[in-house]
Coordinates of C-alpha atoms and ligand atoms in Angstrom, one line a residue:
M15 CA -0.2 0.1 0.2
C16 CA 1.1 3.9 -0.8
G17 CA 4.0 3.9 -3.2
I18 CA 7.0 5.9 -2.6
V19 CA 9.1 7.3 -5.5
G20 CA 12.2 9.2 -4.7
Y21 CA 14.9 11.1 -7.1
I22 CA 18.8 12.5 -6.9
G23 CA 20.5 13.7 -10.1
S24 CA 21.3 16.2 -12.2
R25 CA 17.9 16.4 -14.1
Q26 CA 15.0 18.0 -12.8
A27 CA 13.5 15.7 -10.3
F28 CA 9.5 16.6 -10.9
P29 CA 9.1 15.0 -14.1
I30 CA 10.5 11.6 -13.0
L31 CA 8.8 11.7 -9.8
M32 CA 5.1 12.7 -11.0
K33 CA 6.0 9.7 -13.9
G34 CA 7.0 7.3 -11.0
L35 CA 4.0 8.2 -9.4
Y36 CA 1.4 7.7 -12.0
R37 CA 3.3 3.8 -12.3
L38 CA 2.6 3.5 -8.8
E39 CA -0.5 4.8 -8.0
Y40 CA -2.1 1.1 -8.3
R41 CA -0.7 0.8 -4.7
G42 CA -2.9 3.3 -3.3
Y43 CA -4.5 6.6 -4.4
D44 CA -6.1 8.4 -2.0
S45 CA -4.0 11.5 -1.7
A46 CA -0.6 12.2 -3.2
G47 CA 2.6 14.7 -2.7
I48 CA 6.0 15.9 -3.0
A49 CA 8.7 17.1 -1.7
L50 CA 11.9 19.0 -3.6
L51 CA 15.0 21.0 -3.0
N52 CA 16.2 23.9 -4.6
G53 CA 18.1 25.7 -1.4
D54 CA 14.1 25.6 -0.3
L55 CA 12.7 22.5 0.7
K56 CA 9.2 22.9 -1.1
L57 CA 6.7 20.5 -0.3
Y58 CA 3.1 20.2 -2.5
K59 CA 0.0 17.6 -1.4
T60 CA -3.2 17.2 -1.5
K61 CA -6.3 14.8 -1.2
G62 CA -7.3 12.9 -4.4
K63 CA -5.5 10.9 -7.2
V64 CA -1.9 12.0 -8.8
A65 CA -3.4 13.8 -11.3
D66 CA -4.9 15.8 -8.9
L67 CA -1.5 16.4 -7.2
E68 CA -0.2 18.0 -11.0
K69 CA -3.6 20.0 -10.9
F70 CA -2.4 21.3 -7.4
V71 CA 1.5 22.1 -8.4
F72 CA 0.8 23.9 -11.6
G73 CA 1.9 27.1 -11.4
K74 CA 4.3 26.4 -8.6
D75 CA 8.1 26.2 -8.1
I76 CA 8.6 22.6 -9.2
T77 CA 12.3 23.0 -9.5
G78 CA 15.1 20.9 -8.0
T79 CA 17.0 17.6 -8.5
V80 CA 16.7 16.3 -5.3
G81 CA 13.2 15.3 -4.7
I82 CA 10.6 12.6 -2.6
A83 CA 7.1 11.7 -3.7
H84 CA 4.2 9.4 -2.9
T85 CA 0.8 8.0 -2.8
R86 CA -1.1 6.7 -0.1
W87 CA -3.4 4.1 0.8
A88 CA -4.8 5.5 4.2
T89 CA -4.2 4.2 7.4
H90 CA -3.7 6.5 10.1
G91 CA -5.8 9.6 9.4
E92 CA -8.7 10.0 6.8
P93 CA -7.2 10.7 3.7
N94 CA -7.0 14.5 3.1
N95 CA -4.6 17.4 2.7
V96 CA -2.8 17.3 6.2
N97 CA -2.5 13.7 6.3
A98 CA -1.1 13.2 2.8
H99 CA 2.9 13.0 2.4
P100 CA 5.4 13.8 2.5
H101 CA 5.6 15.1 6.2
F102 CA 7.8 17.9 7.8
S103 CA 9.6 17.8 10.4
Q104 CA 8.8 20.9 13.2
S105 CA 12.2 22.9 11.9
R106 CA 10.8 22.4 8.6
N107 CA 14.5 21.1 7.0
L108 CA 13.4 17.9 6.7
A109 CA 10.7 15.7 4.6
I110 CA 9.9 12.1 4.7
I111 CA 7.4 9.4 3.2
H112 CA 6.5 6.3 4.3
N113 CA 4.6 3.0 3.5
G114 CA 4.0 0.6 6.2
I115 CA 2.6 1.6 9.8
I116 CA 4.8 2.2 12.7
E117 CA 2.5 0.0 15.6
N118 CA 3.9 1.8 18.4
Y119 CA 3.4 5.2 17.5
L120 CA 0.9 6.5 20.0
A121 CA 3.5 6.2 23.2
L122 CA 6.0 7.7 20.7
K123 CA 3.8 10.4 20.1
K124 CA 3.2 11.0 23.6
E125 CA 7.1 10.8 24.3
L126 CA 7.5 13.2 21.3
I127 CA 4.1 15.9 22.9
S128 CA 5.5 16.1 25.9
R129 CA 9.1 17.3 24.8
G130 CA 7.4 19.9 23.2
Y131 CA 6.5 18.6 19.5
K132 CA 3.7 19.6 18.1
F133 CA 2.2 17.2 15.5
E134 CA -0.2 18.9 12.2
S135 CA -1.2 14.9 11.0
D136 CA -3.1 12.5 12.8
T137 CA -0.6 10.4 10.6
D138 CA 2.2 7.9 11.9
T139 CA 4.6 8.8 9.8
E140 CA 4.6 12.0 11.2
V141 CA 6.4 11.2 14.5
L142 CA 9.2 9.2 12.6
I143 CA 10.0 12.5 11.0
H144 CA 9.7 14.0 15.0
L145 CA 11.4 11.7 15.9
I146 CA 14.8 11.8 13.6
D147 CA 14.6 15.6 13.6
D148 CA 15.0 15.7 17.9
I149 CA 17.8 12.9 17.2
R150 CA 19.4 14.8 15.3
N151 CA 19.2 17.8 16.9
N152 CA 20.3 16.5 20.2
E153 CA 22.9 14.2 19.7
G154 CA 24.2 15.7 16.4
V155 CA 24.8 13.5 14.4
T156 CA 24.2 13.1 10.6
L157 CA 21.5 12.2 8.9
D158 CA 21.6 8.6 8.1
E159 CA 22.6 7.9 11.8
A160 CA 19.7 9.6 13.1
V161 CA 17.6 7.7 10.7
R162 CA 19.4 4.5 12.1
I163 CA 19.2 5.6 15.7
A164 CA 15.1 6.3 15.3
L165 CA 14.8 2.7 13.4
N166 CA 16.4 1.0 16.5
E167 CA 13.3 2.8 18.6
V168 CA 10.4 1.9 16.0
V169 CA 8.3 -1.1 16.0
G170 CA 6.2 -1.8 12.8
A171 CA 7.0 -2.1 8.9
Y172 CA 8.3 0.8 7.0
A173 CA 9.5 1.8 3.6
I174 CA 10.9 5.4 4.1
A175 CA 12.7 8.3 2.3
I176 CA 13.9 11.5 3.7
I177 CA 15.4 14.5 2.0
S178 CA 17.1 17.8 4.3
K179 CA 17.3 21.4 3.6
N180 CA 20.3 21.2 5.1
D181 CA 22.1 18.0 3.1
P182 CA 20.7 18.8 0.0
D183 CA 22.7 16.2 -1.8
M184 CA 21.7 13.0 0.1
L185 CA 18.3 11.4 0.2
V186 CA 18.6 8.9 2.7
A187 CA 15.6 5.7 2.5
A188 CA 15.4 2.4 4.9
R189 CA 13.1 -0.9 4.5
K190 CA 11.4 -3.3 7.1
G191 CA 8.7 -4.9 5.9
S192 CA 7.8 -2.6 2.9
P193 CA 9.5 -2.8 -0.4
L194 CA 12.1 -0.3 -2.3
V195 CA 14.4 -0.4 -4.4
V196 CA 16.8 1.3 -5.7
G197 CA 17.7 2.2 -9.4
I198 CA 21.5 3.1 -10.4
G199 CA 21.7 5.3 -13.7
I200 CA 24.7 7.3 -14.8
D201 CA 25.7 9.9 -12.5
E202 CA 22.2 10.0 -11.2
F203 CA 19.5 7.6 -8.6
F204 CA 16.3 6.3 -8.4
L205 CA 14.3 4.8 -5.6
A206 CA 10.6 3.4 -5.5
S207 CA 8.5 0.7 -4.0
D208 CA 9.4 -1.3 -7.2
A209 CA 10.9 -1.3 -10.4
A210 CA 8.1 0.3 -12.4
P211 CA 8.9 4.0 -11.9
I212 CA 13.3 3.0 -12.1
V213 CA 12.8 0.6 -15.3
E214 CA 12.7 3.5 -18.2
H215 CA 15.9 5.2 -16.8
T216 CA 18.4 2.3 -15.5
K217 CA 18.0 -1.5 -16.0
E218 CA 20.6 -1.6 -12.2
V219 CA 18.9 -2.0 -9.4
I220 CA 19.2 -3.4 -5.8
Y221 CA 16.6 -4.6 -4.2
L222 CA 16.9 -3.3 -0.4
N223 CA 17.3 -6.1 2.8
D224 CA 14.6 -6.0 5.6
E225 CA 16.5 -3.2 8.2
E226 CA 18.6 -1.8 6.4
I227 CA 19.4 2.0 5.4
V228 CA 21.0 3.5 2.3
C229 CA 22.4 6.6 1.9
I230 CA 22.4 8.3 -1.4
R231 CA 25.1 11.3 -2.1
R232 CA 25.5 12.9 -5.3
G233 CA 28.1 12.1 -7.0
E234 CA 29.4 8.8 -4.7
Q235 CA 28.7 5.2 -4.4
I236 CA 25.9 4.5 -2.2
K237 CA 26.1 3.1 0.9
I238 CA 24.2 0.9 2.3
K239 CA 24.5 -0.4 6.6
T240 CA 21.8 -2.3 8.9
I241 CA 19.9 -0.3 11.8
K242 CA 22.4 -2.5 13.8
N243 CA 25.0 -0.3 12.2
K244 CA 26.8 -3.0 10.1
N245 CA 28.2 -2.2 6.7
K246 CA 26.7 -4.0 3.4
T247 CA 28.1 -4.1 0.3
P248 CA 25.3 -3.2 -1.9
Y249 CA 24.5 -5.8 -4.2
S250 CA 23.3 -4.8 -7.8
Q251 CA 20.8 -6.8 -10.0
K252 CA 19.6 -6.5 -13.6
L253 CA 15.8 -5.8 -14.3
E254 CA 14.2 -8.1 -15.9
M255 CA 10.9 -6.2 -16.7
N256 CA 10.4 -4.2 -20.3
L257 CA 8.8 -1.0 -20.6
S258 CA 6.0 -2.3 -22.5
E259 CA 4.7 -4.7 -19.3
I260 CA 3.8 -2.0 -17.6
E261 CA 1.8 0.2 -20.0
K262 CA -1.8 -0.4 -21.2
G263 CA -0.5 -1.4 -24.9
G264 CA -3.7 0.3 -26.3
F265 CA -6.1 -1.7 -23.9
D266 CA -8.8 1.1 -21.7
H267 CA -7.7 -0.4 -18.8
F268 CA -4.3 -2.6 -17.3
M269 CA -7.2 -5.3 -16.4
L270 CA -8.5 -5.9 -19.6
K271 CA -5.1 -5.9 -20.8
E272 CA -3.7 -8.4 -18.1
I273 CA -7.3 -10.4 -18.7
Y274 CA -6.5 -10.8 -22.6
E275 CA -2.8 -11.7 -21.7
Q276 CA -3.3 -14.4 -20.3
P277 CA -2.8 -17.1 -23.1
R278 CA 0.7 -16.1 -22.8
S279 CA 1.0 -15.6 -19.2
I280 CA 0.1 -19.5 -18.4
L281 CA 2.4 -20.3 -21.5
D282 CA 5.0 -18.3 -19.7
S283 CA 4.3 -20.1 -16.2
M284 CA 5.1 -23.4 -18.0
R285 CA 7.5 -22.5 -19.9
G286 CA 10.7 -24.7 -19.6
R287 CA 8.5 -26.6 -16.9
L288 CA 6.4 -28.4 -18.7
N289 CA 7.1 -31.5 -21.6
A290 CA 4.3 -33.3 -22.5
R291 CA 6.0 -35.2 -25.1
Q292 CA 8.6 -36.3 -23.3
G293 CA 6.4 -36.7 -20.1
K294 CA 8.4 -34.3 -17.9
V295 CA 7.6 -31.2 -15.5
K296 CA 10.1 -29.6 -13.9
L297 CA 10.4 -27.1 -11.5
G298 CA 13.6 -26.1 -10.9
G299 CA 13.2 -23.4 -8.1
I300 CA 11.8 -26.3 -5.9
I301 CA 13.6 -29.4 -7.3
D302 CA 15.5 -29.4 -4.1
Y303 CA 12.6 -29.6 -1.5
E304 CA 10.1 -32.4 -3.9
Q305 CA 11.2 -35.3 -2.2
K306 CA 10.2 -33.4 1.1
M307 CA 7.3 -32.2 -0.2
A308 CA 6.4 -36.1 -1.8
N309 CA 7.1 -37.3 1.8
A310 CA 4.4 -34.9 3.3
Q311 CA 1.5 -36.1 5.5
R312 CA 0.0 -32.9 5.0
I313 CA 0.1 -29.4 2.7
I314 CA -0.7 -26.0 4.3
I315 CA -1.6 -23.5 1.9
V316 CA -1.2 -20.0 3.1
A317 CA -3.2 -16.8 0.9
C318 CA -5.3 -14.1 0.7
G319 CA -8.0 -12.9 -1.9
T320 CA -7.4 -14.4 -5.3
S321 CA -4.2 -16.5 -4.1
W322 CA -6.8 -17.9 -1.6
H323 CA -8.8 -18.9 -4.2
A324 CA -6.4 -20.6 -5.7
G325 CA -5.2 -22.2 -3.3
L326 CA -8.1 -23.8 -2.8
V327 CA -8.4 -25.2 -6.9
G328 CA -4.2 -26.4 -5.2
E329 CA -6.3 -28.2 -3.1
Y330 CA -8.5 -30.4 -5.2
L331 CA -5.4 -30.3 -7.4
F332 CA -3.5 -32.4 -4.9
E333 CA -5.8 -34.0 -3.0
D334 CA -7.1 -35.2 -6.6
L335 CA -3.6 -36.3 -8.2
A336 CA -0.7 -36.9 -5.7
R337 CA -3.2 -37.8 -3.0
I338 CA -2.3 -35.3 0.2
P339 CA -4.1 -34.2 2.7
V340 CA -4.3 -30.4 2.1
E341 CA -5.9 -27.6 4.0
V342 CA -6.1 -24.1 3.1
E343 CA -6.2 -21.3 5.1
Y344 CA -6.2 -17.5 5.2
A345 CA -3.3 -16.2 6.0
S346 CA -4.3 -13.3 8.1
E347 CA -6.5 -16.2 10.3
F348 CA -3.5 -19.2 9.9
R349 CA -1.4 -16.9 12.6
Y350 CA -3.9 -16.0 15.4
R351 CA -5.4 -19.4 15.8
N352 CA -2.3 -21.4 17.6
P353 CA -2.6 -23.4 14.2
I354 CA -0.6 -27.0 14.7
I355 CA 2.5 -26.9 13.0
T356 CA 5.4 -29.9 12.2
E357 CA 8.4 -30.0 10.4
D358 CA 7.0 -32.6 9.0
D359 CA 4.5 -29.9 7.2
I360 CA 5.6 -28.3 3.6
V361 CA 3.2 -24.7 3.8
I362 CA 2.8 -22.9 0.2
A363 CA 2.5 -19.6 0.4
I364 CA 0.5 -18.0 -2.3
S365 CA 1.3 -14.1 -3.6
Q366 CA 1.0 -12.4 -6.4
S367 CA 2.8 -9.3 -4.9
G368 CA 5.1 -11.5 -2.4
E369 CA 4.3 -8.1 -0.3
T370 CA 1.3 -9.4 1.9
A371 CA 1.9 -9.0 5.3
D372 CA -0.7 -11.3 6.3
T373 CA 1.2 -14.2 4.5
L374 CA 4.7 -13.0 5.3
A375 CA 3.5 -13.4 9.1
A376 CA 1.8 -17.2 8.1
I377 CA 5.1 -17.9 6.9
E378 CA 7.3 -16.3 9.6
L379 CA 5.2 -18.0 12.5
A380 CA 5.5 -21.7 10.1
K381 CA 8.7 -20.9 10.0
S382 CA 9.3 -21.0 13.4
K383 CA 8.0 -24.3 14.4
G384 CA 10.3 -25.4 11.6
A385 CA 8.0 -26.4 8.6
T386 CA 9.1 -26.2 5.1
I387 CA 7.8 -23.1 3.5
I388 CA 7.5 -23.2 -0.7
G389 CA 6.2 -20.0 -2.1
I390 CA 4.6 -19.0 -5.6
C391 CA 5.2 -15.5 -6.2
N392 CA 4.5 -13.0 -9.3
V393 CA 7.4 -10.2 -8.5
V394 CA 10.7 -11.5 -8.6
G395 CA 12.7 -11.0 -5.1
S396 CA 9.9 -10.2 -3.3
S397 CA 9.7 -9.6 1.0
I398 CA 7.9 -13.6 0.5
A399 CA 9.9 -14.7 -2.2
R400 CA 13.3 -14.0 -0.3
A401 CA 11.3 -15.4 2.9
T402 CA 10.4 -18.8 1.7
H403 CA 13.0 -21.5 1.8
A404 CA 12.1 -22.6 -1.9
G405 CA 9.8 -21.6 -4.4
S406 CA 8.2 -21.3 -8.5
Y407 CA 8.0 -18.0 -9.9
T408 CA 4.7 -17.8 -11.9
H409 CA 6.1 -15.5 -14.4
A410 CA 3.1 -13.9 -15.3
G411 CA 4.5 -10.4 -15.5
P412 CA 3.4 -7.3 -13.8
E413 CA 0.2 -7.2 -13.2
I414 CA -1.1 -3.3 -12.4
G415 CA -5.3 -3.6 -12.2
V416 CA -5.9 -4.0 -8.8
A417 CA -8.2 -6.8 -9.6
S418 CA -6.0 -9.7 -9.8
T419 CA -6.5 -11.6 -13.0
K420 CA -3.4 -13.4 -14.9
A421 CA -1.7 -13.6 -11.8
F422 CA -4.8 -16.2 -10.9
T423 CA -4.3 -18.3 -13.6
A424 CA -0.4 -18.4 -13.6
Q425 CA -1.0 -19.3 -9.9
V426 CA -3.1 -22.2 -10.6
T427 CA -1.3 -23.3 -13.8
I428 CA 2.0 -23.9 -11.0
L429 CA -0.2 -25.6 -8.7
T430 CA -1.2 -27.7 -11.5
L431 CA 2.9 -28.5 -12.2
M432 CA 3.1 -29.0 -8.8
A433 CA 0.3 -31.6 -8.3
L434 CA 1.2 -33.4 -11.5
R435 CA 5.0 -33.8 -10.1
L436 CA 4.3 -34.9 -6.6
A437 CA 1.8 -37.6 -8.3
Q438 CA 3.9 -38.4 -10.6
M439 CA 6.9 -38.8 -7.7
R440 CA 4.0 -40.6 -5.0
G441 CA 3.4 -43.1 -8.3
T442 CA -0.4 -41.8 -7.1
I443 CA -1.2 -41.5 -11.3
K444 CA -1.4 -43.8 -13.9
K445 CA 1.4 -43.3 -16.6
T446 CA -1.9 -42.6 -19.1
R447 CA -3.4 -40.9 -16.9
F448 CA -0.6 -38.3 -16.6
Y449 CA 0.6 -38.0 -20.4
Q450 CA -3.3 -37.0 -20.7
I451 CA -3.5 -34.0 -18.5
L452 CA -0.2 -32.8 -19.6
N453 CA -0.8 -33.1 -23.4
E454 CA -4.2 -31.2 -22.4
L455 CA -2.3 -28.4 -20.1
E456 CA -0.4 -27.7 -23.0
S457 CA -3.0 -26.9 -25.2
I458 CA -4.8 -24.4 -22.6
P459 CA -2.6 -21.3 -23.9
D460 CA -4.6 -21.7 -27.2
K461 CA -8.1 -22.7 -25.3
V462 CA -7.9 -19.5 -23.3
S463 CA -7.1 -17.8 -26.5
E464 CA -10.4 -19.2 -27.8
T465 CA -12.2 -18.4 -24.7
L466 CA -11.0 -14.8 -25.0
K467 CA -13.1 -14.8 -28.4
I468 CA -16.3 -14.1 -26.4
D469 CA -16.0 -10.6 -25.0
T470 CA -18.0 -8.9 -27.6
K471 CA -20.8 -11.4 -26.3
I472 CA -19.9 -10.9 -22.7
K473 CA -19.6 -7.3 -23.1
E474 CA -23.5 -7.4 -24.4
L475 CA -24.8 -9.7 -21.5
A476 CA -23.0 -7.3 -19.0
S477 CA -25.1 -4.1 -20.0
L478 CA -27.7 -6.1 -19.0
F479 CA -26.5 -5.8 -15.7
I480 CA -25.7 -2.8 -14.8
G481 CA -28.2 -1.7 -12.2
T482 CA -28.2 -5.0 -10.8
R483 CA -27.7 -5.1 -7.2
N484 CA -26.6 -8.9 -6.1
F485 CA -25.1 -11.9 -7.7
L486 CA -24.7 -14.9 -6.6
Y487 CA -22.0 -17.3 -8.1
L488 CA -22.3 -21.0 -7.7
G489 CA -19.9 -24.0 -8.8
R490 CA -19.1 -27.5 -7.4
G491 CA -15.8 -29.1 -6.8
Y492 CA -12.8 -27.2 -9.0
N493 CA -15.2 -25.0 -9.9
F494 CA -15.9 -23.6 -6.6
P495 CA -13.1 -21.6 -6.1
V496 CA -13.8 -20.0 -9.4
A497 CA -17.0 -18.9 -8.4
M498 CA -15.8 -17.4 -5.7
E499 CA -13.0 -15.8 -7.6
G500 CA -15.9 -14.5 -10.1
A501 CA -17.8 -12.7 -6.9
L502 CA -14.7 -11.0 -5.7
K503 CA -14.3 -9.9 -8.7
L504 CA -17.6 -8.3 -9.5
K505 CA -17.7 -6.7 -5.9
E506 CA -14.2 -5.3 -5.7
I507 CA -14.8 -3.4 -9.3
S508 CA -17.9 -2.6 -9.7
Y509 CA -19.3 -2.7 -5.6
I510 CA -22.1 -4.8 -6.4
H511 CA -22.9 -7.0 -3.4
A512 CA -22.0 -10.7 -5.1
E513 CA -21.0 -14.0 -3.3
G514 CA -19.5 -17.3 -4.4
Y515 CA -21.0 -20.9 -2.2
P516 CA -20.8 -24.6 -3.5
A517 CA -23.9 -24.6 -5.6
A518 CA -25.1 -27.4 -3.1
E519 CA -24.8 -24.9 -0.2
M520 CA -27.2 -23.1 -2.1
K521 CA -30.4 -24.0 -0.8
H522 CA -28.9 -24.2 3.0
G523 CA -29.5 -20.0 3.3
P524 CA -28.5 -18.6 0.0
I525 CA -32.1 -19.7 -1.7
A526 CA -33.2 -17.3 0.2
L527 CA -32.3 -14.2 -1.5
I528 CA -33.7 -15.7 -5.2
D529 CA -36.0 -13.8 -6.6
Q530 CA -37.3 -12.7 -10.4
E531 CA -34.3 -9.9 -9.4
M532 CA -31.3 -12.4 -8.6
P533 CA -28.4 -12.9 -11.4
V534 CA -27.2 -16.4 -10.5
V535 CA -24.7 -17.2 -12.3
V536 CA -23.8 -21.0 -12.1
I537 CA -20.7 -22.7 -14.0
A538 CA -21.8 -26.4 -15.0
T539 CA -18.8 -27.5 -16.7
N540 CA -18.3 -29.9 -14.6
K541 CA -18.6 -33.8 -15.9
G542 CA -19.0 -35.4 -12.7
T543 CA -21.6 -33.6 -10.9
Y544 CA -23.1 -32.1 -14.0
D545 CA -26.8 -34.1 -13.0
K546 CA -26.2 -32.4 -9.9
V547 CA -25.8 -29.0 -11.0
I548 CA -28.9 -29.0 -13.0
S549 CA -31.0 -29.6 -9.8
N550 CA -29.3 -26.7 -8.7
I551 CA -30.2 -24.9 -11.6
Q552 CA -34.0 -26.6 -11.8
E553 CA -34.0 -24.7 -8.0
V554 CA -32.9 -21.3 -9.2
K555 CA -35.4 -21.7 -12.2
A556 CA -38.6 -22.6 -9.4
R557 CA -37.6 -19.2 -7.7
R558 CA -38.0 -17.3 -10.7
G559 CA -34.0 -16.5 -10.2
I560 CA -32.1 -15.5 -13.4
I561 CA -29.2 -18.2 -14.8
I562 CA -26.2 -17.1 -16.4
A563 CA -24.5 -20.6 -16.9
I564 CA -20.7 -21.1 -17.9
V565 CA -20.9 -24.4 -20.2
T566 CA -18.3 -26.7 -21.7
K567 CA -18.7 -26.3 -26.1
G568 CA -21.9 -28.0 -27.0
D569 CA -23.7 -28.3 -24.2
V570 CA -27.6 -29.1 -24.3
A571 CA -29.0 -29.7 -21.1
V572 CA -28.1 -26.5 -19.5
K573 CA -28.5 -24.7 -22.7
D574 CA -31.9 -25.4 -22.7
L575 CA -32.4 -24.4 -19.5
A576 CA -30.4 -21.1 -18.7
D577 CA -31.4 -17.4 -19.5
Y578 CA -27.4 -16.7 -20.6
I579 CA -25.2 -19.4 -21.9
I580 CA -21.2 -19.3 -22.5
E581 CA -19.3 -21.9 -23.9
V582 CA -15.4 -22.4 -22.8
P583 CA -14.0 -24.9 -25.0
E584 CA -13.5 -28.5 -23.6
T585 CA -11.3 -29.8 -21.0
E586 CA -10.0 -31.7 -17.8
E587 CA -12.2 -30.9 -15.2
L588 CA -8.9 -30.2 -13.3
L589 CA -8.0 -27.5 -16.0
V590 CA -11.5 -26.1 -16.0
P591 CA -10.7 -23.3 -13.5
L592 CA -8.2 -22.3 -16.1
L593 CA -11.3 -21.6 -19.0
A594 CA -13.9 -21.1 -17.0
T595 CA -12.6 -17.6 -14.9
I596 CA -11.7 -15.8 -18.1
P597 CA -15.8 -15.4 -18.8
L598 CA -16.2 -14.2 -15.4
Q599 CA -13.2 -11.8 -15.5
L600 CA -14.7 -10.3 -18.3
L601 CA -18.0 -10.3 -17.1
S602 CA -17.0 -8.0 -14.1
Y603 CA -14.8 -5.8 -15.9
H604 CA -17.6 -4.7 -18.2
I605 CA -20.2 -4.8 -15.6
A606 CA -17.9 -2.3 -13.9
V607 CA -16.7 0.4 -16.7
G608 CA -21.0 0.4 -17.5
R609 CA -21.4 1.7 -13.8
N610 CA -18.7 4.1 -14.8
C611 CA -16.4 2.7 -12.0
N612 CA -12.6 3.3 -12.4
V613 CA -11.5 -0.3 -12.9
D614 CA -7.6 -0.3 -12.4
Q615 CA -8.2 1.4 -9.1
P616 CA -11.1 0.3 -7.3
R617 CA -12.3 2.6 -4.0
N618 CA -10.6 1.6 -0.4
L619 CA -8.4 -1.0 -2.4
A620 CA -4.6 -1.4 -3.4
K621 CA -2.5 -3.7 -5.0
S622 CA -0.4 -5.0 -2.3
V623 CA -1.5 -5.1 1.3
T624 CA 1.5 -4.5 3.2
V625 CA -0.3 -3.8 6.3
E626 CA -2.0 -6.7 8.4
Ligands
M6R923 O1 -0.4 -10.1 -3.7 P1 -1.2 -11.2 -3.3 O2 -1.4 -12.6 -4.1 O3 -0.5 -11.5 -1.5 O4 -2.5 -10.3 -2.8 C1 -4.0 -11.7 -2.0 C2 -5.3 -10.1 -1.9 O5 -4.6 -9.2 -1.6 C3 -5.3 -9.9 -3.5 O6 -5.2 -11.4 -4.3 C4 -6.6 -9.0 -3.7 O7 -8.1 -10.0 -3.1 C5 -7.3 -8.6 -4.9 N1 -7.7 -7.4 -4.5 C6 -7.8 -9.9 -5.8 O8 -8.2 -9.5 -6.7

């Protein structure tokens, strides 16, 4: 949550920082601000989006070759002009931006108030800058040393950047729990929450580790030390990302672009890992741990939101193919219910961003109990990727729309490969069946392309439901998580209330909601439970509910019953989630667009949830 950007070099900082803010806006977008050094320390901030900040600074002095900028997702204090970042120190010599939460801010604030500090905002961040200022003034130390001392008093998560009127050639930044990347250009440096604002300037980056402070001085090599005052050698890496991956590429929204990218992103997540002809599944990242996984008595999957839905699909896959019992846990609940975890357990953590605080906390807990942690992450080098013992990247490419789409199908693809590999190792799958599934998996990207062709039809269908207030999504077996994911997608971007249920559960409560105004999306592709799903559809029809059915191409029985039909190509039942999800993503997208919602930046949400 919150995006931070910094620049120090010979160019004007303002355009670089503004562009960087636009690129990071998906991380939070309730207010934005910028601080620039040019003799004086100028600070401009406003409630609203980055575009509002751009309007706000029009005609003002925006010169300066050093600066920091922030786009906020409010935690402490409502989104308004005062709570927006950056924040000044009392002396107005320092400015800070922050992503994260200072958990002990109240105690620190009390102490600072007793020492005469006045607070303008309700934020936890302002506490930090007053503390740094206080240490600097009282102990006569350099800014980076004051930052280091202050961070030793802080409990919580932070990625911070600070500039000082008294040290105009310096930018200090630090991280713990929230991501921070430094870009190294020629005689210039960039700082950002992720690589998106940096990639067009340089491909050489340093990912800061937790509890590291970076001191960037104009014209000097950067220096990194820990908050325990240990010098670290900066380790730079080459960015793999391309600019085109983080631009809309002609689509109206990132979400639509990302939906359309799925044939490629699924292919990329299988690339080099699947060879159907040779009957090979190889996940290089977990090779040292796969025997342990194959011997596991139990797998626990921890994740949040869409990644949790992928985890549910994983549960079906691991149990079905590899015959290993699986528990799927909301990462946020796992930590607080004293779970029983042993050294024999395999914990799979799934996360697109690799920064989700609840998932990270669940990993730390499981690790402390001796479990083996396997990650499935999209963002390379992210905190979760680094916190796990081993893992597989999804390689879906940057996902910028807040609603997760291509990350979900890539996660499901990796889970399918893992389950197949473990099944092969455990001998729980017949060779012919194994080859059959591998062959079908290889054809999935093409079938996703085929599924995408129904977009125009779905757009027409969506136009009928723009004013609808509630939706129900039903599915059974592998399609139950798909129903949940479909409902989440709709509610988060269109603000229509939607629930996903196992189809048979409907009669235990939700059926009370059904009347002639209630659309019920039924994923009716299952072979095993087809007749039962038809019965569920009958139950809805008997109460005059509106049926939108996702069916396999050529279906007859459901077609006769449903009000609206969306066809997906035929595939193996266990691979249906990779196809049936696509029309649900498109349906949500077109309904949200029809309702004039901000599809890529839905209200109250942010892309990576780095607070618990
Ligand atoms: O980055 P992660 O996969 O860990 O994020 C988990 C959830 O916050 C995320 O999936 C969220 O539910 C999305 N907005 C769903 O579209």
